Coordinates of C-alpha atoms and ligand atoms in Angstrom, one line a residue:
M8 CA 0.0 0.1 0.0
A9 CA 1.2 3.5 -0.9
S10 CA 2.2 6.0 1.8
F11 CA 2.7 9.7 1.8
T12 CA 6.2 9.4 2.9
W13 CA 8.6 6.6 4.0
L14 CA 12.2 5.9 4.7
E15 CA 14.0 3.0 2.9
I16 CA 17.1 1.9 5.0
R17 CA 19.5 -0.5 3.6
L18 CA 20.9 -2.5 6.4
G19 CA 23.7 -4.0 4.4
C20 CA 25.2 -0.4 4.2
I21 CA 25.2 -0.2 8.0
K22 CA 26.9 -3.7 8.1
T23 CA 29.5 -2.5 5.6
N24 CA 30.2 0.7 7.5
L25 CA 30.6 -1.3 10.6
Q26 CA 33.1 -3.7 8.9
R27 CA 35.0 -0.8 7.5
V28 CA 35.3 0.7 10.9
R29 CA 36.5 -2.6 12.2
E30 CA 39.2 -2.9 9.7
K31 CA 40.5 0.6 10.2
T32 CA 40.4 0.4 14.0
G33 CA 42.2 -3.0 14.1
G34 CA 39.8 -5.1 16.0
R35 CA 39.2 -2.6 18.8
K36 CA 35.9 -3.0 20.7
I37 CA 33.1 -1.0 19.1
L38 CA 30.3 1.0 20.8
V39 CA 27.7 2.2 18.4
P40 CA 25.2 4.9 19.7
V41 CA 21.6 4.1 18.8
K42 CA 20.4 7.2 20.7
A43 CA 17.5 9.3 19.2
N44 CA 15.9 6.5 17.4
A45 CA 19.3 5.2 16.1
Y46 CA 19.8 8.6 14.6
G47 CA 16.4 8.4 12.9
H48 CA 17.0 5.0 11.4
G49 CA 14.8 3.1 13.9
L50 CA 15.9 2.0 17.3
V51 CA 14.9 -1.5 17.7
R52 CA 15.7 -2.8 14.2
V53 CA 19.0 -1.2 14.1
A54 CA 19.9 -2.3 17.7
R55 CA 19.0 -5.8 16.7
L56 CA 21.2 -5.7 13.5
L57 CA 24.1 -4.4 15.5
A58 CA 23.7 -7.0 18.2
E59 CA 23.7 -9.7 15.6
E60 CA 26.8 -8.3 14.0
G61 CA 28.6 -8.6 17.4
V62 CA 29.1 -4.8 18.4
D63 CA 30.4 -4.7 22.0
Y64 CA 28.3 -1.9 23.2
L65 CA 25.3 0.1 22.2
G66 CA 25.2 3.8 23.4
I67 CA 21.9 5.3 24.6
A68 CA 21.0 8.7 25.9
R69 CA 18.0 7.8 28.0
W70 CA 17.1 4.7 30.1
E71 CA 13.9 4.6 28.1
E72 CA 15.7 3.8 25.0
G73 CA 17.5 0.9 26.8
A74 CA 14.0 -0.3 28.2
E75 CA 12.8 -0.5 24.6
I76 CA 15.9 -2.4 23.5
R77 CA 15.6 -4.9 26.4
E78 CA 11.8 -5.4 25.9
N79 CA 12.5 -6.6 22.4
G80 CA 14.8 -9.3 23.7
I81 CA 18.1 -7.6 22.7
K82 CA 20.8 -8.5 25.2
V83 CA 23.9 -6.6 24.1
P84 CA 25.6 -4.3 26.7
L85 CA 24.2 -0.8 26.9
L86 CA 26.2 2.3 28.0
L87 CA 24.1 5.3 29.1
L88 CA 26.2 8.1 27.6
N89 CA 24.5 10.9 29.4
G90 CA 23.9 11.7 33.1
F91 CA 20.7 10.5 34.9
L92 CA 18.4 12.0 37.5
P93 CA 18.1 10.8 41.1
G94 CA 15.5 8.0 41.0
E95 CA 16.4 6.8 37.6
E96 CA 19.1 4.5 38.8
E97 CA 16.6 1.8 39.7
N98 CA 15.4 1.6 36.0
I99 CA 18.9 1.7 34.7
L100 CA 19.7 -1.2 36.7
S101 CA 16.7 -3.3 36.2
Y102 CA 17.2 -2.9 32.4
K103 CA 20.9 -4.0 32.8
I104 CA 22.1 -0.6 31.4
T105 CA 25.6 0.5 32.4
P106 CA 25.5 4.1 33.7
S107 CA 28.0 6.8 33.1
L108 CA 29.2 8.7 36.1
T109 CA 29.0 12.3 34.8
S110 CA 28.7 14.0 38.3
E111 CA 29.9 13.2 41.8
E112 CA 26.4 13.2 43.1
Q113 CA 25.6 10.2 41.3
I114 CA 28.2 8.1 43.4
R115 CA 25.8 8.4 46.4
W116 CA 22.6 7.4 44.4
L117 CA 24.4 4.4 42.9
E118 CA 25.9 3.3 46.2
R119 CA 22.5 3.5 47.9
L120 CA 21.0 1.3 45.3
G121 CA 24.0 -1.1 45.2
K122 CA 23.7 -1.5 49.1
K123 CA 19.9 -2.1 48.8
S124 CA 20.2 -4.7 46.1
N125 CA 23.3 -6.2 47.2
K126 CA 24.9 -5.9 43.8
K127 CA 28.1 -4.6 42.5
I128 CA 27.1 -2.0 39.9
P129 CA 29.4 -1.6 36.8
L130 CA 29.9 2.0 35.6
H131 CA 32.0 4.0 33.2
I132 CA 33.5 7.3 34.5
Y133 CA 33.1 10.1 31.9
V134 CA 35.9 12.6 32.3
D135 CA 35.7 16.1 30.9
T136 CA 38.9 16.9 29.1
G137 CA 37.5 19.9 27.3
M138 CA 34.0 19.1 26.0
G139 CA 32.4 21.2 28.8
R140 CA 29.1 19.2 28.9
G141 CA 29.3 18.0 32.5
G142 CA 31.5 15.0 33.5
I143 CA 34.1 14.6 36.2
R144 CA 36.6 17.4 36.1
E145 CA 40.0 16.3 35.0
E146 CA 41.7 17.6 38.2
R147 CA 39.1 15.5 40.3
I148 CA 39.5 12.3 38.5
F149 CA 41.9 10.5 40.7
R150 CA 40.0 11.5 43.9
V151 CA 36.7 10.3 42.3
L152 CA 38.3 7.0 41.0
E153 CA 39.7 6.2 44.4
E154 CA 36.2 6.9 46.0
V155 CA 34.5 4.7 43.4
I156 CA 36.9 1.8 43.5
S157 CA 37.0 1.6 47.4
S158 CA 33.1 1.3 47.3
P159 CA 32.0 -2.2 47.8
S160 CA 29.0 -1.7 45.6
L161 CA 30.5 0.0 42.5
F162 CA 32.9 -1.4 39.8
V163 CA 34.7 0.8 37.3
E164 CA 34.5 -0.9 34.0
G165 CA 35.7 2.0 31.8
I166 CA 36.8 5.5 31.8
Y167 CA 36.2 7.7 28.7
T168 CA 36.1 11.3 27.5
H169 CA 34.7 13.1 24.4
F170 CA 35.9 15.3 21.5
P171 CA 34.2 18.6 21.1
S172 CA 36.1 19.4 17.9
A173 CA 37.9 16.4 16.4
D174 CA 36.8 17.6 13.0
E175 CA 37.9 21.3 13.3
D176 CA 40.6 21.8 15.9
E177 CA 43.6 19.6 15.4
E178 CA 45.7 21.2 18.2
F179 CA 43.1 21.0 20.9
T180 CA 42.2 17.4 20.1
W181 CA 45.9 16.5 20.2
D182 CA 46.2 18.0 23.6
Q183 CA 43.1 16.1 24.8
I184 CA 44.5 12.8 23.6
R185 CA 47.8 13.6 25.4
R186 CA 46.1 14.5 28.6
F187 CA 43.7 11.6 28.6
K188 CA 46.4 9.1 27.9
G189 CA 48.4 10.7 30.6
I190 CA 45.5 10.0 33.1
K191 CA 45.6 6.4 31.9
R192 CA 49.3 6.1 32.5
K193 CA 48.9 7.6 36.0
V194 CA 46.1 5.3 36.9
E195 CA 48.1 2.2 35.6
E196 CA 51.1 3.4 37.7
K197 CA 49.0 3.2 40.8
G198 CA 48.4 -0.5 39.8
I199 CA 44.7 0.1 39.1
N200 CA 43.5 -1.9 36.0
I201 CA 40.4 -0.4 34.1
P202 CA 39.3 -2.6 31.4
L203 CA 38.0 -0.1 28.9
W204 CA 39.5 3.3 28.0
H205 CA 37.7 5.0 25.1
M206 CA 37.5 8.4 23.4
A207 CA 37.0 8.3 19.6
N208 CA 33.7 9.4 18.0
S209 CA 33.4 9.3 14.1
A210 CA 35.5 12.5 13.7
G211 CA 38.1 11.1 16.0
I212 CA 38.2 7.8 14.1
L213 CA 38.7 9.5 10.8
N214 CA 41.2 12.0 11.8
F215 CA 43.1 10.5 14.8
P216 CA 44.1 6.9 14.8
E217 CA 46.0 7.7 18.0
S218 CA 42.8 8.1 19.8
Y219 CA 41.5 4.5 19.3
M220 CA 42.5 3.0 22.7
D221 CA 40.5 -0.1 23.8
M222 CA 37.1 0.9 22.2
V223 CA 35.8 3.4 19.7
R224 CA 32.4 5.0 19.4
P225 CA 31.3 5.6 15.9
G226 CA 27.8 7.1 15.5
I227 CA 27.0 9.1 12.5
M228 CA 29.6 7.2 10.1
I229 CA 27.9 3.8 10.9
Y230 CA 24.7 5.2 9.3
G231 CA 26.7 6.3 6.4
Y232 CA 27.4 10.0 6.6
Y233 CA 30.7 12.0 7.3
P234 CA 30.2 14.1 10.5
S235 CA 31.3 17.3 8.7
S236 CA 33.1 18.3 5.6
R237 CA 36.2 19.0 7.4
V238 CA 37.1 15.3 8.4
R239 CA 39.5 13.2 6.3
K240 CA 37.5 10.7 4.4
S241 CA 40.0 8.0 5.6
I242 CA 37.2 5.4 5.6
K243 CA 34.7 4.9 2.6
I244 CA 31.2 4.7 3.9
E245 CA 27.8 4.0 2.4
P246 CA 24.8 6.1 3.2
S247 CA 22.0 3.8 4.3
L248 CA 18.9 5.9 3.9
S249 CA 16.7 7.2 1.2
W250 CA 13.7 9.3 2.2
K251 CA 10.8 9.1 -0.3
A252 CA 7.5 11.0 -0.6
S253 CA 4.6 10.3 -2.9
V254 CA 3.3 12.8 -5.4
I255 CA -0.3 13.6 -4.0
G256 CA -1.2 16.3 -6.6
V257 CA 0.0 17.7 -10.0
E258 CA -1.1 21.3 -11.2
K259 CA -0.3 22.5 -14.6
T260 CA 0.5 26.2 -13.8
E261 CA 1.2 29.3 -15.8
A262 CA 3.5 32.2 -14.9
G263 CA 2.5 34.3 -12.0
K264 CA 0.9 32.0 -9.5
G265 CA 1.8 32.3 -5.8
I266 CA 2.7 29.1 -3.9
S267 CA 2.1 28.2 -0.3
Y268 CA 1.9 30.2 2.9
G269 CA 3.1 33.7 2.8
L270 CA 3.2 33.5 -1.0
T271 CA 6.9 33.5 -0.9
Y272 CA 7.3 32.1 -4.4
F273 CA 5.7 33.0 -7.7
T274 CA 6.0 31.0 -10.9
S275 CA 7.7 32.5 -13.8
R276 CA 6.9 30.2 -16.5
N277 CA 4.5 27.4 -17.7
C278 CA 5.4 24.6 -15.4
K279 CA 4.1 21.7 -13.1
I280 CA 3.6 22.4 -9.5
V281 CA 3.9 19.0 -7.9
I282 CA 2.6 18.5 -4.4
L283 CA 4.5 16.0 -2.2
G284 CA 3.2 14.2 0.9
V285 CA 5.9 15.2 3.2
G286 CA 6.4 18.4 5.4
Y287 CA 8.0 19.6 8.5
G288 CA 5.6 17.5 10.6
D289 CA 7.6 14.6 9.2
G290 CA 10.9 16.2 10.1
Y291 CA 11.7 17.8 6.7
P292 CA 13.3 21.1 7.6
R293 CA 11.0 24.1 7.0
A294 CA 14.2 26.1 6.5
L295 CA 14.5 24.4 3.1
S296 CA 11.5 26.5 1.9
N297 CA 12.7 27.8 -1.5
R298 CA 16.0 26.2 -1.0
G299 CA 15.7 22.4 -0.9
K300 CA 16.0 20.1 -3.9
V301 CA 14.4 16.7 -4.6
M302 CA 15.2 14.0 -7.0
F303 CA 12.8 12.6 -9.6
K304 CA 13.6 10.2 -12.4
G305 CA 17.4 11.1 -12.3
K306 CA 16.8 14.9 -12.2
K307 CA 16.9 17.3 -9.4
Y308 CA 14.0 19.9 -8.8
P309 CA 13.6 22.8 -6.5
V310 CA 11.2 23.0 -3.5
V311 CA 9.2 26.1 -4.0
G312 CA 7.2 28.2 -1.5
R313 CA 7.2 27.4 2.2
V314 CA 7.3 23.8 3.3
C315 CA 4.0 23.0 5.2
M316 CA 3.4 20.7 8.0
D317 CA 2.3 17.7 5.9
E318 CA 3.0 18.8 2.3
M319 CA 5.5 20.7 0.2
M320 CA 5.6 21.8 -3.6
V321 CA 8.2 21.3 -6.0
E322 CA 8.4 22.9 -9.5
M323 CA 9.0 20.6 -12.7
D324 CA 9.2 21.6 -16.2
E325 CA 5.9 21.4 -18.1
G326 CA 7.1 18.4 -20.1
V327 CA 7.9 16.1 -17.3
E328 CA 5.7 13.2 -16.9
V329 CA 4.6 12.8 -13.4
K330 CA 1.4 11.7 -11.8
I331 CA -0.2 11.1 -8.4
G332 CA 1.4 8.2 -6.6
D333 CA 4.8 8.5 -8.2
S334 CA 7.7 8.5 -5.7
V335 CA 10.2 11.3 -5.3
T336 CA 13.5 11.2 -3.2
V337 CA 13.7 14.1 -0.8
L338 CA 16.9 13.0 1.0
G339 CA 19.5 10.4 0.3
E340 CA 21.0 9.2 -3.0
E341 CA 22.0 12.4 -4.9
I342 CA 20.4 14.5 -2.3
R343 CA 23.2 14.1 0.2
V344 CA 22.6 14.2 3.8
E345 CA 26.0 16.1 4.2
E346 CA 25.1 18.8 1.7
M347 CA 21.6 19.4 3.2
A348 CA 23.3 19.8 6.7
E349 CA 25.8 22.2 5.2
L350 CA 23.1 24.3 3.5
L351 CA 21.3 24.5 6.8
K352 CA 24.4 25.4 8.8
T353 CA 24.1 22.2 11.0
I354 CA 25.3 18.7 11.0
P355 CA 24.1 15.4 9.5
H356 CA 23.2 14.2 13.0
E357 CA 20.5 16.9 13.3
I358 CA 18.9 16.3 9.9
V359 CA 18.6 12.4 10.3
S360 CA 17.6 12.4 14.0
Q361 CA 14.8 14.8 13.3
I362 CA 13.0 12.6 10.8
S363 CA 9.8 11.9 12.8
R364 CA 8.3 8.6 13.9
R365 CA 5.4 9.2 11.8
V366 CA 7.6 8.4 8.8
R367 CA 7.4 4.6 8.1
R368 CA 10.9 2.9 8.1
I369 CA 11.1 0.1 5.6
Y370 CA 14.2 -2.1 5.8
Y371 CA 16.1 -3.9 3.0
E372 CA 19.1 -6.1 3.3
Ligands
PLP18 C1 26.8 10.5 20.3 C2 28.0 10.3 20.8 C3 29.0 9.7 20.0 C4 29.0 9.4 18.5 O1 29.3 10.7 17.8 P1 29.2 10.7 16.2 O2 29.7 12.2 15.8 O3 27.8 10.4 15.8 O4 30.2 9.6 15.8 C5 30.3 9.3 20.7 N1 30.6 9.4 22.1 C6 29.5 10.1 22.8 C7 29.8 10.2 24.2 C8 28.3 10.5 22.2 O5 27.5 11.0 23.0

């Protein structure tokens, strides 16, 4: 049955990208973030695929994402990459999610629960080496580590940090790598063994092989998009998504006709105004009004007038054969995610994670 709009997702591309990251990172452990509905690609299906492919960890941002993964019978280790609120630790533990320690207060909350449940709670300590988004301050790490290690109810499975600018600021990133590795050396000199040290996101993987350590955390590149135009394309990746919309109307139009809210566009010739069943309610950026492009039968056509909540218009030449029910590509293939992000002064992550749940995901091998 036809729909107004849908996403076609090629799981084979995700597998290929994972394989290429594996080759490049030389068999290090891999954590793939599946936060925000697996960057829009569909949480449960993607989590299942990655678990089947043997990734070591999935990264989530909310315990609810972990609950959905567990409720679908997926047993892969899960790392909560963000902080959590007091009271959430019970759910985190009951869904077998490994929390990150992002503030010192959390030690008490976790200890209380550990004592109550008589369990040793594994966690990863998140150190701020320059991201400036919470975390344990670098100068506090040894104190915190000692406190956590001496607690009978806590177990430090990993220590990690994050790059704010591995695509843009080489010097800053080098400095972060040096400082984080310095922390590791000092910890080891004290005779403390932490199994998993990790820091590399996609930009780190592409630009800084020195940042790989025990585990890498590729997000956007696993889905097939470079994090920005400033990274080295040191790994070839395959975009996994095509976003399609149906033609829901075709109007033969003469010059001078105003199009859509605000009448921001007037036709200047005989043409066809083609109405598509996709809009900002589906996550198509309204900022692409009069700026976006779509692909139909191998040619690009402009989005004209304002993008509406559920529809948008494109202009085609009067001779183009187009009818209701035809499908048009609004993102993916020649409409590159990276180019759309650049045009909107944002990053591919935002473009794909905003494709709303209303858009049906269809999976292909
Ligand atoms: C989301 C996230 C990543 C992945 O970043 P990409 O740019 O998508 O590769 C890695 N590490 C942490 C802590 C994250 O939150």
